[in-house]
mmCIF file of C-alpha atoms and ligand atoms in Angstrom:
data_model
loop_
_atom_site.group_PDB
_atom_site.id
_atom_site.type_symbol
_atom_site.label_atom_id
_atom_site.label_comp_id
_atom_site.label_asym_id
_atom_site.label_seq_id
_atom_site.Cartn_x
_atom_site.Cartn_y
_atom_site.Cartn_z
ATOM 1 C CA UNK A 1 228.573 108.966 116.437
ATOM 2 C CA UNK A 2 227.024 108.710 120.132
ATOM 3 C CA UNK A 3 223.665 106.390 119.542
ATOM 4 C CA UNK A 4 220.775 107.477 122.203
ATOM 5 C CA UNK A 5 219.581 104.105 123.878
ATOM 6 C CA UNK A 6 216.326 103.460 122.676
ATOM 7 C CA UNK A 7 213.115 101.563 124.571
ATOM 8 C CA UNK A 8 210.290 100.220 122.574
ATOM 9 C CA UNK A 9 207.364 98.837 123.885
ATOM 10 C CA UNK A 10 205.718 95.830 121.875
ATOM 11 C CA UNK A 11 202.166 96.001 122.914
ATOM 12 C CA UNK A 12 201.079 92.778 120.912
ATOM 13 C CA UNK A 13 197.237 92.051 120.480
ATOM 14 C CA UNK A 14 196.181 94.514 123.539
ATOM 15 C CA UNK A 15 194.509 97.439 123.972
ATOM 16 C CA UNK A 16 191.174 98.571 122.890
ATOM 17 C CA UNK A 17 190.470 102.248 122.511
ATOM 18 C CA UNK A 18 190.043 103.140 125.808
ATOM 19 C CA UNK A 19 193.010 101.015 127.834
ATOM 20 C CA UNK A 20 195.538 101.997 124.607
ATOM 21 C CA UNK A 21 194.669 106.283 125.709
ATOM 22 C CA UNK A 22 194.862 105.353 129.197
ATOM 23 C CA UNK A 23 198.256 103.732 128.483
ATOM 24 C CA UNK A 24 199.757 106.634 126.518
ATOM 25 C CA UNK A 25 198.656 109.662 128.302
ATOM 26 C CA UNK A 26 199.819 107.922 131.720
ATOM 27 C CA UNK A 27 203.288 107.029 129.849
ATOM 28 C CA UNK A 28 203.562 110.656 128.692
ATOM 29 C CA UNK A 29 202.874 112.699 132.024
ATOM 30 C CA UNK A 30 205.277 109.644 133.751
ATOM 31 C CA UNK A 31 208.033 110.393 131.016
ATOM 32 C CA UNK A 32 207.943 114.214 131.772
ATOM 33 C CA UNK A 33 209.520 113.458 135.305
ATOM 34 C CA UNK A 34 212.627 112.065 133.709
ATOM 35 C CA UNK A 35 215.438 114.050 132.815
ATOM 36 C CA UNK A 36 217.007 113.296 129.478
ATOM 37 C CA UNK A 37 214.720 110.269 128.366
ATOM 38 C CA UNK A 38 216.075 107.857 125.616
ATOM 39 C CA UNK A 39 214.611 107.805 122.686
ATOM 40 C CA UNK A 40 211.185 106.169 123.500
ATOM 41 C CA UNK A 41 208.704 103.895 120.763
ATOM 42 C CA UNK A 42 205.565 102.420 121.645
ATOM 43 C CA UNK A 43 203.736 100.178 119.367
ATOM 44 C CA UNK A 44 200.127 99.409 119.555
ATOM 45 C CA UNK A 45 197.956 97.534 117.660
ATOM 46 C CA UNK A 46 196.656 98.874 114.010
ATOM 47 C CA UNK A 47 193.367 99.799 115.065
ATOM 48 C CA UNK A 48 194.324 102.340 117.427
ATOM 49 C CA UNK A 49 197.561 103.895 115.804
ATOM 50 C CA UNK A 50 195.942 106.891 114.422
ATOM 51 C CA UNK A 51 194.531 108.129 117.804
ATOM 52 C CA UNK A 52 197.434 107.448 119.440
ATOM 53 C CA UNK A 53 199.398 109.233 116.895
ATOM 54 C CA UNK A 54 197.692 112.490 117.782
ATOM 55 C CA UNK A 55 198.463 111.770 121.419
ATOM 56 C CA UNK A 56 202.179 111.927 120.690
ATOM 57 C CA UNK A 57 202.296 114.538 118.483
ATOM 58 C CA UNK A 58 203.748 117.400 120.734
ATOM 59 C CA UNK A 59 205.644 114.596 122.688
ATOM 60 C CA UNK A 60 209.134 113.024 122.448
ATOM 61 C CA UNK A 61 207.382 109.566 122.445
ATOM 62 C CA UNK A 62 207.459 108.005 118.431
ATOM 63 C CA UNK A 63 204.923 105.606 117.173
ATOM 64 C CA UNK A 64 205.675 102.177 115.811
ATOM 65 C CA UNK A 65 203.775 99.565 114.208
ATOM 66 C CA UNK A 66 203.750 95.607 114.826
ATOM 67 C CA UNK A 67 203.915 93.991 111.001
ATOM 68 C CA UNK A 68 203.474 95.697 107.726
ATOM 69 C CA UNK A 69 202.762 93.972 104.280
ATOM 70 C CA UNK A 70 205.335 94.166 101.298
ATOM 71 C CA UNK A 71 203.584 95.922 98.772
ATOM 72 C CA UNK A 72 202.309 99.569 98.759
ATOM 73 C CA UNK A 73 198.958 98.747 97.449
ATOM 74 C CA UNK A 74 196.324 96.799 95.929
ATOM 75 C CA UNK A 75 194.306 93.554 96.225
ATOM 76 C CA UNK A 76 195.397 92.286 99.656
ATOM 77 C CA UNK A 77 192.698 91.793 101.489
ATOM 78 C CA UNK A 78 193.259 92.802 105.379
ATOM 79 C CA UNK A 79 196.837 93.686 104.932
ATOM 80 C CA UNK A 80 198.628 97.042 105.598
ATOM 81 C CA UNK A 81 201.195 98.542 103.165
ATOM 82 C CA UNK A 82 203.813 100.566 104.958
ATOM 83 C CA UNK A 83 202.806 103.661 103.060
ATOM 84 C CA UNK A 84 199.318 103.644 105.033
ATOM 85 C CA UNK A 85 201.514 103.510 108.117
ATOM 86 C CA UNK A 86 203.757 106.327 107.311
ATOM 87 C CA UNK A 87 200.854 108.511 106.276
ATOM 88 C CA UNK A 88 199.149 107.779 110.217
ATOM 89 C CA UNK A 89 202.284 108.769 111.630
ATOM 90 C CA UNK A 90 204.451 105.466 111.870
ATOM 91 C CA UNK A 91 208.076 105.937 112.588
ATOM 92 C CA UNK A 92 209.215 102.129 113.230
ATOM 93 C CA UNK A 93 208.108 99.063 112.460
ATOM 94 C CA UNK A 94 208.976 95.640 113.845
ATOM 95 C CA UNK A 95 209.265 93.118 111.933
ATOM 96 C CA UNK A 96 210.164 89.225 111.986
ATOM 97 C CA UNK A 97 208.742 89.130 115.493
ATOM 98 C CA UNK A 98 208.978 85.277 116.206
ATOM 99 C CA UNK A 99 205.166 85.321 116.847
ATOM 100 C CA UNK A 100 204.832 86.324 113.374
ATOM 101 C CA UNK A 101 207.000 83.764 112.161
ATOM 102 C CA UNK A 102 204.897 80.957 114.123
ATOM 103 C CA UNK A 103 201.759 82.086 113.367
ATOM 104 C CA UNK A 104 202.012 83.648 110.039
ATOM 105 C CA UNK A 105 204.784 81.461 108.800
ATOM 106 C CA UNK A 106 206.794 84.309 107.838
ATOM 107 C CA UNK A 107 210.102 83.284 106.415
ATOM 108 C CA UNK A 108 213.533 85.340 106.023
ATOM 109 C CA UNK A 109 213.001 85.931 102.846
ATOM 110 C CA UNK A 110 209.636 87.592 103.342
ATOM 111 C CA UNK A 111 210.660 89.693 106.628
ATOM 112 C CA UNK A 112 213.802 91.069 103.826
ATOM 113 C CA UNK A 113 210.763 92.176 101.557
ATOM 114 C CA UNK A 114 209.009 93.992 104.160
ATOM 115 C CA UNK A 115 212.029 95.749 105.605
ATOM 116 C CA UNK A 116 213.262 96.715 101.948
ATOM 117 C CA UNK A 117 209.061 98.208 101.721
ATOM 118 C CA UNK A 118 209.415 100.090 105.307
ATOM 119 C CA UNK A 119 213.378 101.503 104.309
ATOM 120 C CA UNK A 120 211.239 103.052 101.243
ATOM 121 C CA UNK A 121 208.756 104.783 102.988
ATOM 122 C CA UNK A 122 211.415 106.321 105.199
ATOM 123 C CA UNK A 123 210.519 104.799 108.248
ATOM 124 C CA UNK A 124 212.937 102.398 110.209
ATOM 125 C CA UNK A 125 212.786 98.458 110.639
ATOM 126 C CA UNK A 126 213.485 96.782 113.902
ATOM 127 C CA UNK A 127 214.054 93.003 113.157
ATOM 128 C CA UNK A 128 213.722 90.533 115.686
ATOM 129 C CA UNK A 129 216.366 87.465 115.394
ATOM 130 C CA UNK A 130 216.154 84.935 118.063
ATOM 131 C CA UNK A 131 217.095 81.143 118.362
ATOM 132 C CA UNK A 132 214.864 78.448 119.772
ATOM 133 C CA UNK A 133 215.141 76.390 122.987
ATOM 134 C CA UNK A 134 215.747 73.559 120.685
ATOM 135 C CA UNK A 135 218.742 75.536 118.658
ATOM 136 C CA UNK A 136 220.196 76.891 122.033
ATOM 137 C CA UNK A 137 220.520 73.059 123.238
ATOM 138 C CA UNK A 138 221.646 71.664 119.977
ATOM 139 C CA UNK A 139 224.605 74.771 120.135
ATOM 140 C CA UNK A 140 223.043 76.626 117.218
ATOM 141 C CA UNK A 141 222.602 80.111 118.210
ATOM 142 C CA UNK A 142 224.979 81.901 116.968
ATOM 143 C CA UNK A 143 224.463 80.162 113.640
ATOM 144 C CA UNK A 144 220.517 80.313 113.293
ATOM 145 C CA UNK A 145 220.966 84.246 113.981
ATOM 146 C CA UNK A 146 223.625 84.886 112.136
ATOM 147 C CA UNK A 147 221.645 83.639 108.909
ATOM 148 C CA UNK A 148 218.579 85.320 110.017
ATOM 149 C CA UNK A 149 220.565 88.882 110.295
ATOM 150 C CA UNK A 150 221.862 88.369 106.740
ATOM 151 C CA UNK A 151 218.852 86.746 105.059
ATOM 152 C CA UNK A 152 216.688 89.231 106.600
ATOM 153 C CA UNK A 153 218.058 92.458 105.283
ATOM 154 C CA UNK A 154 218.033 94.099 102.118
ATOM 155 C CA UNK A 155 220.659 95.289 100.230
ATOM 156 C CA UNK A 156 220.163 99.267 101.284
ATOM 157 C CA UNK A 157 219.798 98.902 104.845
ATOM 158 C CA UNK A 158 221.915 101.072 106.758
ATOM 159 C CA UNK A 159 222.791 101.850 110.759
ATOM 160 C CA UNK A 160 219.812 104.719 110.523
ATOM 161 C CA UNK A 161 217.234 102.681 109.231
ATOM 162 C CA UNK A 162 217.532 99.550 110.714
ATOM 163 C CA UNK A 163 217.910 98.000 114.447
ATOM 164 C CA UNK A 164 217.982 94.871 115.467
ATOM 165 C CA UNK A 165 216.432 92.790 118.308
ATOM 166 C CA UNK A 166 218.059 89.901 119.895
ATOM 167 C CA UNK A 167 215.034 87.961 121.252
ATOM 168 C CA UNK A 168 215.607 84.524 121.985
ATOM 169 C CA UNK A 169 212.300 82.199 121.441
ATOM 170 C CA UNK A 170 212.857 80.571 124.914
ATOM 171 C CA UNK A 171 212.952 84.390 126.767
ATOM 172 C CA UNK A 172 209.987 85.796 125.520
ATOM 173 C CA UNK A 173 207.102 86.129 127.896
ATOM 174 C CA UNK A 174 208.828 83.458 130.251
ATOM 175 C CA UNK A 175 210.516 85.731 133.024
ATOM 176 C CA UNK A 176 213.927 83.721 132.092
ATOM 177 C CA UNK A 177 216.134 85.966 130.641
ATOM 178 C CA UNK A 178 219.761 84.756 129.482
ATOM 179 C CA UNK A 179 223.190 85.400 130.796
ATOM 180 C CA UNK A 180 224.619 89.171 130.915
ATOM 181 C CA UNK A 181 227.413 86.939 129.003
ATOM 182 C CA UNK A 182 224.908 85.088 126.605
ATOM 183 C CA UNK A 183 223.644 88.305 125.337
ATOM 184 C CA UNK A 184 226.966 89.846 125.147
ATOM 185 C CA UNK A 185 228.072 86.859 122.673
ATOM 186 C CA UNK A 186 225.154 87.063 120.335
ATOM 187 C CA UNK A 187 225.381 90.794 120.164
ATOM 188 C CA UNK A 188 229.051 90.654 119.499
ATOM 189 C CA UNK A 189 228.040 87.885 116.325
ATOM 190 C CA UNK A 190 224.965 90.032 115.059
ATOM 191 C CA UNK A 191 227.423 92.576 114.557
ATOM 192 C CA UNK A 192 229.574 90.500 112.823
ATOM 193 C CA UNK A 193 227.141 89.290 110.904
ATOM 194 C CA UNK A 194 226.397 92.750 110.015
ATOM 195 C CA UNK A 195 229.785 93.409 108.693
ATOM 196 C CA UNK A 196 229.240 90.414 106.422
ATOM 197 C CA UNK A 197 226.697 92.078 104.490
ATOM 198 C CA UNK A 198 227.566 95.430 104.978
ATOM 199 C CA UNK A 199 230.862 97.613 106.330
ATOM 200 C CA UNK A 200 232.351 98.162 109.574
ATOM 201 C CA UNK A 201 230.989 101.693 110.257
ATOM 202 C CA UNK A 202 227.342 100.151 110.522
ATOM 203 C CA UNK A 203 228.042 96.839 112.262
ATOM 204 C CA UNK A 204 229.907 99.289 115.049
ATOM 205 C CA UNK A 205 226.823 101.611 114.690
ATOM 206 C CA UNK A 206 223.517 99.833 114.279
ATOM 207 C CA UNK A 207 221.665 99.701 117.137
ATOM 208 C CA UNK A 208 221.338 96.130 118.889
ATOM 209 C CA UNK A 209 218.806 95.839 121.153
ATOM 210 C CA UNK A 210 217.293 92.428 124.178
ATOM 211 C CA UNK A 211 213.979 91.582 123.888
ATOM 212 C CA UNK A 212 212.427 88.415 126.055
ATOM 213 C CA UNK A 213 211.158 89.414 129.797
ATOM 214 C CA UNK A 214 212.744 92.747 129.802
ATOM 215 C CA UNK A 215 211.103 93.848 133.682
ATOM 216 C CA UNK A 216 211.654 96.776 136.196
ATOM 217 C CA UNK A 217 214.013 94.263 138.244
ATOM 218 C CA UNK A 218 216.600 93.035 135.432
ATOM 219 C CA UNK A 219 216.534 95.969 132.935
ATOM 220 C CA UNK A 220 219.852 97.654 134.323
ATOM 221 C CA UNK A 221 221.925 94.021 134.431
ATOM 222 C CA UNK A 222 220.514 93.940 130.498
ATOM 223 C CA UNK A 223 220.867 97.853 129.371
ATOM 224 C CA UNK A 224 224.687 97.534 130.723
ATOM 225 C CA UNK A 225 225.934 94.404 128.833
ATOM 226 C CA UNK A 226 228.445 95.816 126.261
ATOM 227 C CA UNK A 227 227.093 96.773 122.975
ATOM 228 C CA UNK A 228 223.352 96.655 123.829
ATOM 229 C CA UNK A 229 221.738 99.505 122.652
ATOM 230 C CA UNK A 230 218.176 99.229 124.614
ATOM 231 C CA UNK A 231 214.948 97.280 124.849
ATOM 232 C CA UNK A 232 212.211 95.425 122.733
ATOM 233 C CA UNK A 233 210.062 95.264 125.454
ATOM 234 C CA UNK A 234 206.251 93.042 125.318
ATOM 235 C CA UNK A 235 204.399 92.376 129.015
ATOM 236 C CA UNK A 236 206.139 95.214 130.843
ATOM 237 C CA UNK A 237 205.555 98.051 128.412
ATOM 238 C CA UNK A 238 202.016 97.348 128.910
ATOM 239 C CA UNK A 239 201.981 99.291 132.504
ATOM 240 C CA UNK A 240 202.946 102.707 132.584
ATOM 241 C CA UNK A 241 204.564 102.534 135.616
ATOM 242 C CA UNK A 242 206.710 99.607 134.581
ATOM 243 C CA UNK A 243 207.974 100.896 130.883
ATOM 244 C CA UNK A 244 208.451 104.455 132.379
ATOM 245 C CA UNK A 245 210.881 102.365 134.854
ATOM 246 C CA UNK A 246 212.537 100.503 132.212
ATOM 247 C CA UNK A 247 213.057 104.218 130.343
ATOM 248 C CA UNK A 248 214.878 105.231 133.646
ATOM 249 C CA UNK A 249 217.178 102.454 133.857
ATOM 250 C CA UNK A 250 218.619 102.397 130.392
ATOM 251 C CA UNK A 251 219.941 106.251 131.301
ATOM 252 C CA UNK A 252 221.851 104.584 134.408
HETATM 253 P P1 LIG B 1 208.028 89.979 126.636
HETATM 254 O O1 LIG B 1 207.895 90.116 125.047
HETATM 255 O O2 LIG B 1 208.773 91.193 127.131
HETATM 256 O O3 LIG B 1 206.617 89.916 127.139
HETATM 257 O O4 LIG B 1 208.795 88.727 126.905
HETATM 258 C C1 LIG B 1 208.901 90.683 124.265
HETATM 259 C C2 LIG B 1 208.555 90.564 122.801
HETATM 260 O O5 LIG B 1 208.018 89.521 122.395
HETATM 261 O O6 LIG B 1 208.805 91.498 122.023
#
């Protein structure tokens, strides 16, 4: 199995109606100037998914959400089941982002939940693992995201509906990025990890992906570390210019 690299742009809590159009239709006339594009995700906030969705329709471009709630309906006030997503159009869905685990105290066992809800709708899960700058000093890495990869997926997961994000805490939205070598040892655990829980075939297969200050000038040095399969990518994707960049790079 060849795996297409893939580049998915985590938008975060930006873009009103107007900026999150602008965004997409200059992303889609810059992606028609590139020959044989990865695969491509963008995912913008909730409020604007459905428009967007029927800007991508006739495009290669897929839609992805930011969070989803566990359960497919009912009295959760404010939440969003993953069946509401899959019915606008949502093809991915990241989830575990560290943000959300700060700010919405989401837990392992909760991000397992929601990626077990998103596998049932059909769609796919991208889970974000990523150690602190407190873990990385105390030599914990490789342990912290070794439990989060098997704590944080369900027992049907599989190498088609599931990729995973390396984005270490200390990287994201601080222009530091870690070592070509760094990345290439927590990749090479994650998929260990993944054999753990599941078989050879998928750890091999599953797509692995950096996230943390992915930009124009070190997305080659990232995209050609041994085993990484593409981007998770948050300030960067927010200018066309930039993401369409990043897109051209991981072909190199
Ligand atoms: P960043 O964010 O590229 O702005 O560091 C990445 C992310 O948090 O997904």
């Amino acid at each position: 199995m060849t795996k297409n690299k893939i580049v998915i742009g985590n938008w975060k809590m930006n873009g009103d109606l107007m900026e999150g159009q602008d965004l997409v239709a200059n992303i889609c006339e810059e992606v028609k100037g590139v020959d044989n594009p990865c695969d491509i995700v963008v995912c913008p906030p909730y409020q604007i998914l459905h428009p967007i969705h029927k800007m991508l329709e006739d495009t290669k471009i897929n839609l992805g959400a930011q969070n989803c709630a566990i359960e497919k309906a009912g009295a959760f006030t404010g939440d969003v089941s993953p069946h509401m997503l899959k019915d606008i159009g949502v093809e991915y869905v990241i989830l575990g982002h560290s943000e959300r685990r700060k700010y919405h105290f989401e837990t392992n066992y909760i991000v397992s939940k929601k990626v077990q809800s998103v596998i049932k709708e059909g769609m796919t899960a991208i889970v974000c693992v990523g150690e602190s700058q407190k873990e990385k000093e105390d030599g914990k890495t490789i342990d912290v995201i070794s439990k989060q990869v098997k704590f944080c997926l369900p027992k049907d997961f599989n190498e088609n509906n599931v990729i995973i994000a390396y984005e270490p805490l200390w990287a994201i939205g601080t222009a530091v990025i870690p070592t070509s070598e760094e990345i290439k040892e927590v990749v090479e655990a994650i998929r260990d990890s993944i054999k753990t829980v599941s078989n050879e075939n998928c750890a091999k297969n599953i797509r692995v992906v950096y996230g943390g200050s992915i930009s124009v000038e070190n997305a080659s040095s990232v995209f050609e570390v041994d085993g990484v399969d593409g981007g998770l990518v948050g300030g960067a994707s927010l200018k066309a210019n930039d993401f369409v960049s990043i897109i051209k790079e991981s072909n190199n």
